[in-house]
């Protein structure tokens, strides 16, 4: 087993939990929904069904990439997978890069497929990998979907991270030839408009916007630097609300996942209203697993499902697609952002 890389996985989990904030700064509080006073609907008519990378899913949120690559994170993957299998929500593993390099670590990821024989399992790799590695990652998990993460900011702060970023060719080949759908995702810095133009040319259809406001990899990687001398980017990037607004002009070309600091069913509803087809959650599920274990995590997910139905009832929406029609008002700052981003 590779000690240095495995240790990094444990540190990410430890630091994500250390910096976890119950009140996320994802910008979604700056979006106010207008009350529906005559809903004309009953709660049992509401359907939570939506799609994730073109696949039908019965609940519009999932456990996003975090874990695997060490003994500790294998245990976490097994627990998260038990939660996903029990509640019927999809689950992504953390980056499988370490297991491509050290195949003896593959079981720290494939445990997820063992625990979720039927449900949707999502693999994960960085964009520095080519098609061959992507195929190995899919095979390792019998993955239904592969996430490819874009994390230049994280790598540059990470003491042992990459310093050179030529990713477009890899993405293009993976999208073209891989036998499962690919979600291109950020890791908490959001995605700017010109990136959508590049991604479209590369054939990308599914994008996880992963905005700022929850888990902060600038902060986490700076903490891992001996001198802690790279705090420059702690506030870098677009919040989840901002990246969602920035994505709206590209809705015809992509299906969006929203993620970054999701804490409540209301956060999920707001993301769906702003145009996401589904929502990824990492930090909150990590925190809940650490504090309340498997049963507490299952409880939270069942509570979210019920609360989503209540919120959709209140808003008069029978389907996730109906949520797009819900009117909202932005704070002055967010409205200013929305106007400026249209010209960027
Ligand atoms: C992550 N995230 C992540 N993303 C990814 O694409 N590959 C990875 O290996 C990891 N690893 C990882 C470890 C831990 C401990 C956390 C908490 C997160 C990023 C994650 O998928 C997500 O994009 C961000 O964390 C933002 O969402 P939250 O955490 O604010 O809900």
CSV table of C-alpha atoms and ligand atoms in Angstrom, one decimal:
chain,number,residue,atom,x,y,z
A,1,UNK,CA,0.0,0.0,0.0
A,2,UNK,CA,1.2,3.5,-0.8
A,3,UNK,CA,1.4,5.3,2.5
A,4,UNK,CA,1.8,8.9,1.3
A,5,UNK,CA,-1.2,8.8,-1.0
A,6,UNK,CA,-3.4,6.9,1.4
A,7,UNK,CA,-2.5,9.4,4.1
A,8,UNK,CA,-3.7,12.2,1.9
A,9,UNK,CA,-7.1,10.6,1.6
A,10,UNK,CA,-7.4,10.4,5.3
A,11,UNK,CA,-6.3,14.0,5.7
A,12,UNK,CA,-8.9,15.2,3.2
A,13,UNK,CA,-11.6,13.5,5.2
A,14,UNK,CA,-10.2,14.8,8.6
A,15,UNK,CA,-9.8,18.4,7.3
A,16,UNK,CA,-13.2,18.5,5.5
A,17,UNK,CA,-14.9,17.5,8.8
A,18,UNK,CA,-12.7,19.9,10.8
A,19,UNK,CA,-13.7,22.9,8.6
A,20,UNK,CA,-17.3,21.7,8.2
A,21,UNK,CA,-19.8,24.6,8.8
A,22,UNK,CA,-23.4,23.8,9.5
A,23,UNK,CA,-24.3,27.2,7.8
A,24,UNK,CA,-22.9,26.9,4.3
A,25,UNK,CA,-21.9,30.1,2.4
A,26,UNK,CA,-23.2,28.8,-0.9
A,27,UNK,CA,-25.2,32.0,-1.9
A,28,UNK,CA,-28.5,30.1,-1.9
A,29,UNK,CA,-29.8,32.3,1.0
A,30,UNK,CA,-29.7,35.2,-1.5
A,31,UNK,CA,-32.5,33.5,-3.5
A,32,UNK,CA,-36.0,34.1,-2.2
A,33,UNK,CA,-38.8,31.9,-3.4
A,34,UNK,CA,-42.2,33.5,-3.8
A,35,UNK,CA,-45.0,31.8,-1.9
A,36,UNK,CA,-47.6,29.8,-3.8
A,37,UNK,CA,-50.9,30.7,-2.1
A,38,UNK,CA,-53.1,28.4,-4.2
A,39,UNK,CA,-51.1,25.3,-4.8
A,40,UNK,CA,-53.9,23.1,-6.2
A,41,UNK,CA,-52.0,19.9,-5.5
A,42,UNK,CA,-51.8,17.2,-2.8
A,43,UNK,CA,-48.5,15.8,-1.5
A,44,UNK,CA,-49.0,12.3,-2.8
A,45,UNK,CA,-49.1,13.6,-6.4
A,46,UNK,CA,-45.5,14.8,-6.2
A,47,UNK,CA,-42.8,12.8,-8.1
A,48,UNK,CA,-39.1,13.3,-7.2
A,49,UNK,CA,-38.0,11.4,-10.3
A,50,UNK,CA,-35.3,13.1,-12.5
A,51,UNK,CA,-32.2,12.1,-14.4
A,52,UNK,CA,-28.5,11.9,-13.6
A,53,UNK,CA,-26.2,11.7,-16.7
A,54,UNK,CA,-29.2,10.5,-18.8
A,55,UNK,CA,-30.2,7.8,-16.3
A,56,UNK,CA,-33.5,7.9,-14.5
A,57,UNK,CA,-33.2,8.3,-10.8
A,58,UNK,CA,-36.1,8.3,-8.3
A,59,UNK,CA,-34.7,11.0,-5.9
A,60,UNK,CA,-33.0,14.2,-7.1
A,61,UNK,CA,-29.9,14.1,-5.0
A,62,UNK,CA,-27.0,11.7,-4.4
A,63,UNK,CA,-23.8,11.1,-2.4
A,64,UNK,CA,-21.0,12.8,-4.3
A,65,UNK,CA,-17.3,11.9,-4.6
A,66,UNK,CA,-15.3,11.7,-1.4
A,67,UNK,CA,-13.8,8.4,-0.3
A,68,UNK,CA,-11.5,5.5,-1.0
A,69,UNK,CA,-7.8,4.8,-1.3
A,70,UNK,CA,-7.0,4.0,2.4
A,71,UNK,CA,-8.2,1.6,5.1
A,72,UNK,CA,-10.1,4.4,6.8
A,73,UNK,CA,-11.8,5.7,3.7
A,74,UNK,CA,-12.6,2.1,2.6
A,75,UNK,CA,-14.7,1.8,5.8
A,76,UNK,CA,-16.3,5.2,5.1
A,77,UNK,CA,-17.1,4.0,1.5
A,78,UNK,CA,-18.7,0.9,2.8
A,79,UNK,CA,-20.9,2.8,5.3
A,80,UNK,CA,-21.9,5.4,2.7
A,81,UNK,CA,-22.7,2.6,0.2
A,82,UNK,CA,-24.9,0.9,2.8
A,83,UNK,CA,-26.8,4.2,3.2
A,84,UNK,CA,-27.1,4.6,-0.6
A,85,UNK,CA,-28.3,1.1,-1.1
A,86,UNK,CA,-30.9,1.4,1.7
A,87,UNK,CA,-32.3,4.7,0.6
A,88,UNK,CA,-32.0,4.1,-3.2
A,89,UNK,CA,-29.9,7.1,-4.0
A,90,UNK,CA,-26.8,7.0,-6.3
A,91,UNK,CA,-23.3,7.2,-4.9
A,92,UNK,CA,-19.9,8.4,-6.3
A,93,UNK,CA,-16.6,7.2,-4.9
A,94,UNK,CA,-13.6,9.5,-4.5
A,95,UNK,CA,-10.9,9.7,-7.1
A,96,UNK,CA,-9.7,6.2,-8.1
A,97,UNK,CA,-6.4,7.5,-9.4
A,98,UNK,CA,-4.6,6.0,-6.4
A,99,UNK,CA,-6.0,2.5,-7.2
A,100,UNK,CA,-5.0,2.8,-10.9
A,101,UNK,CA,-1.5,3.3,-9.7
A,102,UNK,CA,-1.6,0.8,-6.9
A,103,UNK,CA,-4.1,-1.9,-7.9
A,104,UNK,CA,-3.9,-3.5,-4.4
A,105,UNK,CA,-6.1,-0.5,-3.3
A,106,UNK,CA,-8.9,-1.3,-5.7
A,107,UNK,CA,-10.9,-3.0,-3.0
A,108,UNK,CA,-11.2,0.3,-1.1
A,109,UNK,CA,-13.4,1.4,-4.0
A,110,UNK,CA,-15.0,-1.8,-5.2
A,111,UNK,CA,-16.5,-2.3,-1.8
A,112,UNK,CA,-19.1,0.3,-2.9
A,113,UNK,CA,-20.3,-1.9,-5.8
A,114,UNK,CA,-20.4,-4.9,-3.5
A,115,UNK,CA,-22.7,-3.0,-1.1
A,116,UNK,CA,-24.8,-1.5,-4.0
A,117,UNK,CA,-25.4,-4.5,-6.4
A,118,UNK,CA,-28.4,-2.9,-8.1
A,119,UNK,CA,-28.2,0.9,-7.7
A,120,UNK,CA,-26.2,3.6,-9.6
A,121,UNK,CA,-22.5,3.7,-8.8
A,122,UNK,CA,-20.4,6.6,-10.1
A,123,UNK,CA,-16.6,6.3,-10.5
A,124,UNK,CA,-14.2,9.3,-10.3
A,125,UNK,CA,-10.9,10.3,-11.8
A,126,UNK,CA,-9.0,13.5,-12.4
A,127,UNK,CA,-8.7,15.0,-15.9
A,128,UNK,CA,-5.0,14.3,-16.1
A,129,UNK,CA,-5.9,10.7,-16.9
A,130,UNK,CA,-6.5,9.3,-20.4
A,131,UNK,CA,-9.0,6.8,-21.8
A,132,UNK,CA,-7.2,3.7,-20.6
A,133,UNK,CA,-7.3,4.8,-17.0
A,134,UNK,CA,-10.9,5.8,-17.4
A,135,UNK,CA,-11.8,2.4,-18.6
A,136,UNK,CA,-10.0,0.8,-15.7
A,137,UNK,CA,-11.8,3.0,-13.3
A,138,UNK,CA,-15.2,2.0,-14.7
A,139,UNK,CA,-14.3,-1.7,-14.7
A,140,UNK,CA,-13.0,-1.5,-11.1
A,141,UNK,CA,-16.5,-0.4,-9.9
A,142,UNK,CA,-18.7,-1.7,-12.7
A,143,UNK,CA,-19.6,1.9,-12.7
A,144,UNK,CA,-22.7,3.2,-14.4
A,145,UNK,CA,-21.3,6.7,-14.8
A,146,UNK,CA,-17.8,8.2,-14.5
A,147,UNK,CA,-17.1,11.6,-13.0
A,148,UNK,CA,-14.0,13.4,-14.3
A,149,UNK,CA,-12.9,16.2,-11.9
A,150,UNK,CA,-11.4,19.5,-12.9
A,151,UNK,CA,-9.4,20.7,-9.9
A,152,UNK,CA,-6.6,23.0,-11.0
A,153,UNK,CA,-6.9,25.3,-8.0
A,154,UNK,CA,-6.7,22.4,-5.6
A,155,UNK,CA,-3.6,20.9,-7.4
A,156,UNK,CA,-1.7,24.2,-7.3
A,157,UNK,CA,-2.2,24.6,-3.6
A,158,UNK,CA,-1.6,20.9,-2.8
A,159,UNK,CA,2.1,20.6,-1.8
A,160,UNK,CA,2.5,17.4,-3.9
A,161,UNK,CA,-0.1,18.5,-6.6
A,162,UNK,CA,0.2,18.8,-10.4
A,163,UNK,CA,1.7,22.0,-11.9
A,164,UNK,CA,0.8,21.4,-15.5
A,165,UNK,CA,-2.7,21.2,-16.9
A,166,UNK,CA,-3.3,19.9,-20.4
A,167,UNK,CA,-6.7,18.2,-20.1
A,168,UNK,CA,-8.8,18.8,-23.2
A,169,UNK,CA,-7.5,15.9,-25.3
A,170,UNK,CA,-8.1,13.5,-22.4
A,171,UNK,CA,-11.6,14.7,-21.9
A,172,UNK,CA,-12.4,14.5,-25.6
A,173,UNK,CA,-11.2,10.9,-25.9
A,174,UNK,CA,-12.9,9.8,-22.8
A,175,UNK,CA,-16.2,11.3,-23.8
A,176,UNK,CA,-16.0,9.9,-27.2
A,177,UNK,CA,-14.9,6.3,-26.4
A,178,UNK,CA,-15.9,5.4,-22.8
A,179,UNK,CA,-18.8,3.0,-22.7
A,180,UNK,CA,-20.6,4.9,-19.8
A,181,UNK,CA,-21.7,8.6,-19.6
A,182,UNK,CA,-19.2,11.1,-18.2
A,183,UNK,CA,-20.0,13.9,-15.8
A,184,UNK,CA,-17.3,16.6,-15.8
A,185,UNK,CA,-17.2,18.2,-12.4
A,186,UNK,CA,-15.5,20.9,-10.4
A,187,UNK,CA,-14.5,20.3,-6.8
A,188,UNK,CA,-15.9,23.4,-5.1
A,189,UNK,CA,-14.8,26.4,-7.3
A,190,UNK,CA,-17.7,26.6,-9.8
A,191,UNK,CA,-17.6,26.8,-13.6
A,192,UNK,CA,-17.4,30.0,-15.6
A,193,UNK,CA,-19.2,30.6,-18.9
A,194,UNK,CA,-16.3,30.3,-21.3
A,195,UNK,CA,-15.6,26.8,-19.9
A,196,UNK,CA,-19.1,25.7,-21.1
A,197,UNK,CA,-18.1,26.7,-24.6
A,198,UNK,CA,-14.9,24.6,-24.3
A,199,UNK,CA,-16.8,21.7,-22.8
A,200,UNK,CA,-19.4,21.8,-25.5
A,201,UNK,CA,-16.7,21.5,-28.2
A,202,UNK,CA,-15.2,18.5,-26.4
A,203,UNK,CA,-18.6,16.7,-26.5
A,204,UNK,CA,-19.4,17.0,-22.8
A,205,UNK,CA,-23.1,16.8,-21.9
A,206,UNK,CA,-23.1,16.4,-18.2
A,207,UNK,CA,-21.6,18.9,-15.8
A,208,UNK,CA,-21.4,19.1,-12.0
A,209,UNK,CA,-21.0,22.8,-11.3
A,210,UNK,CA,-19.7,22.2,-7.8
A,211,UNK,CA,-19.6,25.7,-6.5
A,212,UNK,CA,-18.0,27.4,-3.5
A,213,UNK,CA,-19.7,27.6,-0.1
A,214,UNK,CA,-19.3,24.1,1.4
A,215,UNK,CA,-16.2,22.0,1.4
A,216,UNK,CA,-13.3,24.3,0.6
A,217,UNK,CA,-10.3,22.6,-1.0
A,218,UNK,CA,-8.3,25.8,-1.1
A,219,UNK,CA,-8.5,25.9,2.7
A,220,UNK,CA,-7.9,22.1,3.1
A,221,UNK,CA,-4.8,22.0,0.9
A,222,UNK,CA,-3.4,25.1,2.4
A,223,UNK,CA,-3.7,23.4,5.8
A,224,UNK,CA,-1.7,20.5,4.4
A,225,UNK,CA,1.2,22.8,3.5
A,226,UNK,CA,3.9,22.8,6.2
A,227,UNK,CA,4.1,26.7,6.1
A,228,UNK,CA,0.3,27.2,5.5
A,229,UNK,CA,1.4,29.9,3.1
A,230,UNK,CA,-1.2,29.7,0.3
A,231,UNK,CA,-4.4,31.2,1.8
A,232,UNK,CA,-4.7,33.4,-1.3
A,233,UNK,CA,-7.5,31.3,-2.8
A,234,UNK,CA,-9.6,30.7,0.2
A,235,UNK,CA,-12.5,32.7,-1.3
A,236,UNK,CA,-11.7,31.9,-4.9
A,237,UNK,CA,-14.4,30.8,-7.4
A,238,UNK,CA,-18.1,31.0,-7.9
A,239,UNK,CA,-20.6,30.1,-5.2
A,240,UNK,CA,-23.1,27.4,-5.9
A,241,UNK,CA,-25.8,30.1,-6.5
A,242,UNK,CA,-23.5,32.0,-8.8
A,243,UNK,CA,-22.3,29.0,-10.9
A,244,UNK,CA,-25.9,28.0,-11.3
A,245,UNK,CA,-26.9,31.4,-12.6
A,246,UNK,CA,-23.8,31.4,-14.9
A,247,UNK,CA,-24.9,28.1,-16.3
A,248,UNK,CA,-28.4,29.1,-17.3
A,249,UNK,CA,-27.4,30.5,-20.7
A,250,UNK,CA,-26.0,27.0,-21.6
A,251,UNK,CA,-29.0,25.0,-20.4
A,252,UNK,CA,-29.8,23.8,-23.9
A,253,UNK,CA,-26.5,22.0,-24.3
A,254,UNK,CA,-26.0,20.4,-20.9
A,255,UNK,CA,-27.7,18.6,-18.0
A,256,UNK,CA,-26.4,20.1,-14.8
A,257,UNK,CA,-25.7,18.7,-11.4
A,258,UNK,CA,-25.5,21.3,-8.6
A,259,UNK,CA,-23.2,20.8,-5.6
A,260,UNK,CA,-21.3,22.7,-3.0
A,261,UNK,CA,-22.5,23.3,0.5
A,262,UNK,CA,-25.9,21.7,0.2
A,263,UNK,CA,-27.3,21.4,3.7
A,264,UNK,CA,-31.1,21.3,3.5
A,265,UNK,CA,-34.0,20.1,1.3
A,266,UNK,CA,-34.7,23.8,0.6
A,267,UNK,CA,-31.1,24.1,-0.8
A,268,UNK,CA,-31.9,21.2,-3.1
A,269,UNK,CA,-35.2,22.7,-4.2
A,270,UNK,CA,-33.5,26.1,-5.0
A,271,UNK,CA,-30.8,24.3,-7.1
A,272,UNK,CA,-33.5,22.5,-9.1
A,273,UNK,CA,-35.4,25.8,-9.5
A,274,UNK,CA,-32.2,27.5,-10.8
A,275,UNK,CA,-31.9,24.8,-13.5
A,276,UNK,CA,-30.1,21.8,-12.1
A,277,UNK,CA,-31.5,18.3,-12.9
A,278,UNK,CA,-30.0,16.8,-9.7
A,279,UNK,CA,-27.9,17.7,-6.7
A,280,UNK,CA,-24.7,16.2,-5.3
A,281,UNK,CA,-23.9,16.2,-1.6
A,282,UNK,CA,-20.5,15.4,0.0
A,283,UNK,CA,-19.6,17.4,3.2
A,284,UNK,CA,-23.0,17.1,4.8
A,285,UNK,CA,-23.1,13.3,4.3
A,286,UNK,CA,-19.5,13.0,5.6
A,287,UNK,CA,-20.4,15.1,8.7
A,288,UNK,CA,-23.6,13.1,9.3
A,289,UNK,CA,-21.8,9.8,9.0
A,290,UNK,CA,-19.1,10.8,11.5
A,291,UNK,CA,-21.6,12.2,14.0
A,292,UNK,CA,-24.7,10.0,13.5
A,293,UNK,CA,-23.5,6.8,11.7
A,294,UNK,CA,-25.3,4.8,9.1
A,295,UNK,CA,-28.8,5.0,10.8
A,296,UNK,CA,-28.6,8.8,11.3
A,297,UNK,CA,-27.5,9.2,7.6
A,298,UNK,CA,-30.5,7.1,6.4
A,299,UNK,CA,-32.8,9.1,8.6
A,300,UNK,CA,-31.5,12.4,7.1
A,301,UNK,CA,-32.0,11.2,3.6
A,302,UNK,CA,-35.6,10.0,4.3
A,303,UNK,CA,-36.2,13.3,5.9
A,304,UNK,CA,-35.0,15.1,2.8
A,305,UNK,CA,-37.2,13.0,0.6
A,306,UNK,CA,-40.3,13.9,2.7
A,307,UNK,CA,-39.3,17.6,3.0
A,308,UNK,CA,-38.7,17.8,-0.8
A,309,UNK,CA,-42.3,16.5,-1.3
A,310,UNK,CA,-43.6,19.1,1.1
A,311,UNK,CA,-41.7,21.9,-0.5
A,312,UNK,CA,-42.8,20.9,-4.0
A,313,UNK,CA,-46.4,20.7,-2.7
A,314,UNK,CA,-46.1,24.1,-1.3
A,315,UNK,CA,-44.8,25.4,-4.6
A,316,UNK,CA,-47.5,23.7,-6.6
A,317,UNK,CA,-45.0,21.5,-8.5
A,318,UNK,CA,-45.8,17.9,-9.4
A,319,UNK,CA,-42.4,17.2,-11.0
A,320,UNK,CA,-38.8,18.4,-10.9
A,321,UNK,CA,-39.3,20.0,-14.3
A,322,UNK,CA,-42.2,22.0,-12.9
A,323,UNK,CA,-39.8,23.6,-10.4
A,324,UNK,CA,-38.2,25.6,-13.3
A,325,UNK,CA,-41.4,27.7,-13.4
A,326,UNK,CA,-41.2,28.8,-9.8
A,327,UNK,CA,-40.6,32.6,-9.6
A,328,UNK,CA,-37.7,33.9,-7.4
A,329,UNK,CA,-36.1,37.1,-6.4
A,330,UNK,CA,-32.3,37.6,-6.1
A,331,UNK,CA,-30.5,39.8,-3.6
A,332,UNK,CA,-29.0,43.0,-5.0
A,333,UNK,CA,-25.5,41.4,-5.0
A,334,UNK,CA,-26.6,38.3,-6.8
A,335,UNK,CA,-28.7,40.2,-9.3
A,336,UNK,CA,-25.7,42.3,-10.0
A,337,UNK,CA,-23.6,39.2,-10.5
A,338,UNK,CA,-26.2,37.7,-12.9
A,339,UNK,CA,-26.2,40.8,-15.1
A,340,UNK,CA,-22.3,40.9,-15.2
A,341,UNK,CA,-21.8,37.3,-15.9
A,342,UNK,CA,-24.0,37.4,-19.0
A,343,UNK,CA,-21.2,39.4,-20.7
A,344,UNK,CA,-18.3,37.2,-19.6
B,1,LIG,C1,-14.3,15.6,-2.0
B,1,LIG,N1,-14.5,16.0,-3.3
B,1,LIG,C2,-13.9,15.2,-4.3
B,1,LIG,N2,-14.3,15.4,-5.6
B,1,LIG,C3,-13.8,14.7,-6.6
B,1,LIG,O1,-14.2,14.9,-7.8
B,1,LIG,N3,-12.9,13.7,-6.4
B,1,LIG,C4,-12.5,13.4,-5.1
B,1,LIG,O2,-11.7,12.5,-4.9
B,1,LIG,C5,-13.0,14.2,-4.0
B,1,LIG,N4,-12.6,14.0,-2.7
B,1,LIG,C6,-13.3,14.6,-1.7
B,1,LIG,C7,-13.0,14.3,-0.4
B,1,LIG,C8,-13.7,14.8,0.6
B,1,LIG,C9,-13.5,14.4,2.1
B,1,LIG,C10,-14.8,15.8,0.4
B,1,LIG,C11,-15.6,16.4,1.5
B,1,LIG,C12,-15.0,16.2,-0.9
B,1,LIG,C13,-15.3,17.1,-3.7
B,1,LIG,C14,-16.8,16.9,-3.7
B,1,LIG,O3,-17.2,15.9,-4.5
B,1,LIG,C15,-17.6,18.2,-3.9
B,1,LIG,O4,-17.4,18.6,-5.3
B,1,LIG,C16,-17.3,19.3,-3.0
B,1,LIG,O5,-16.9,18.8,-1.7
B,1,LIG,C17,-18.4,20.3,-2.8
B,1,LIG,O6,-19.5,19.7,-2.2
B,1,LIG,P1,-19.8,19.7,-0.6
B,1,LIG,O7,-18.8,18.9,0.1
B,1,LIG,O8,-19.7,21.2,-0.2
B,1,LIG,O9,-21.2,19.1,-0.5
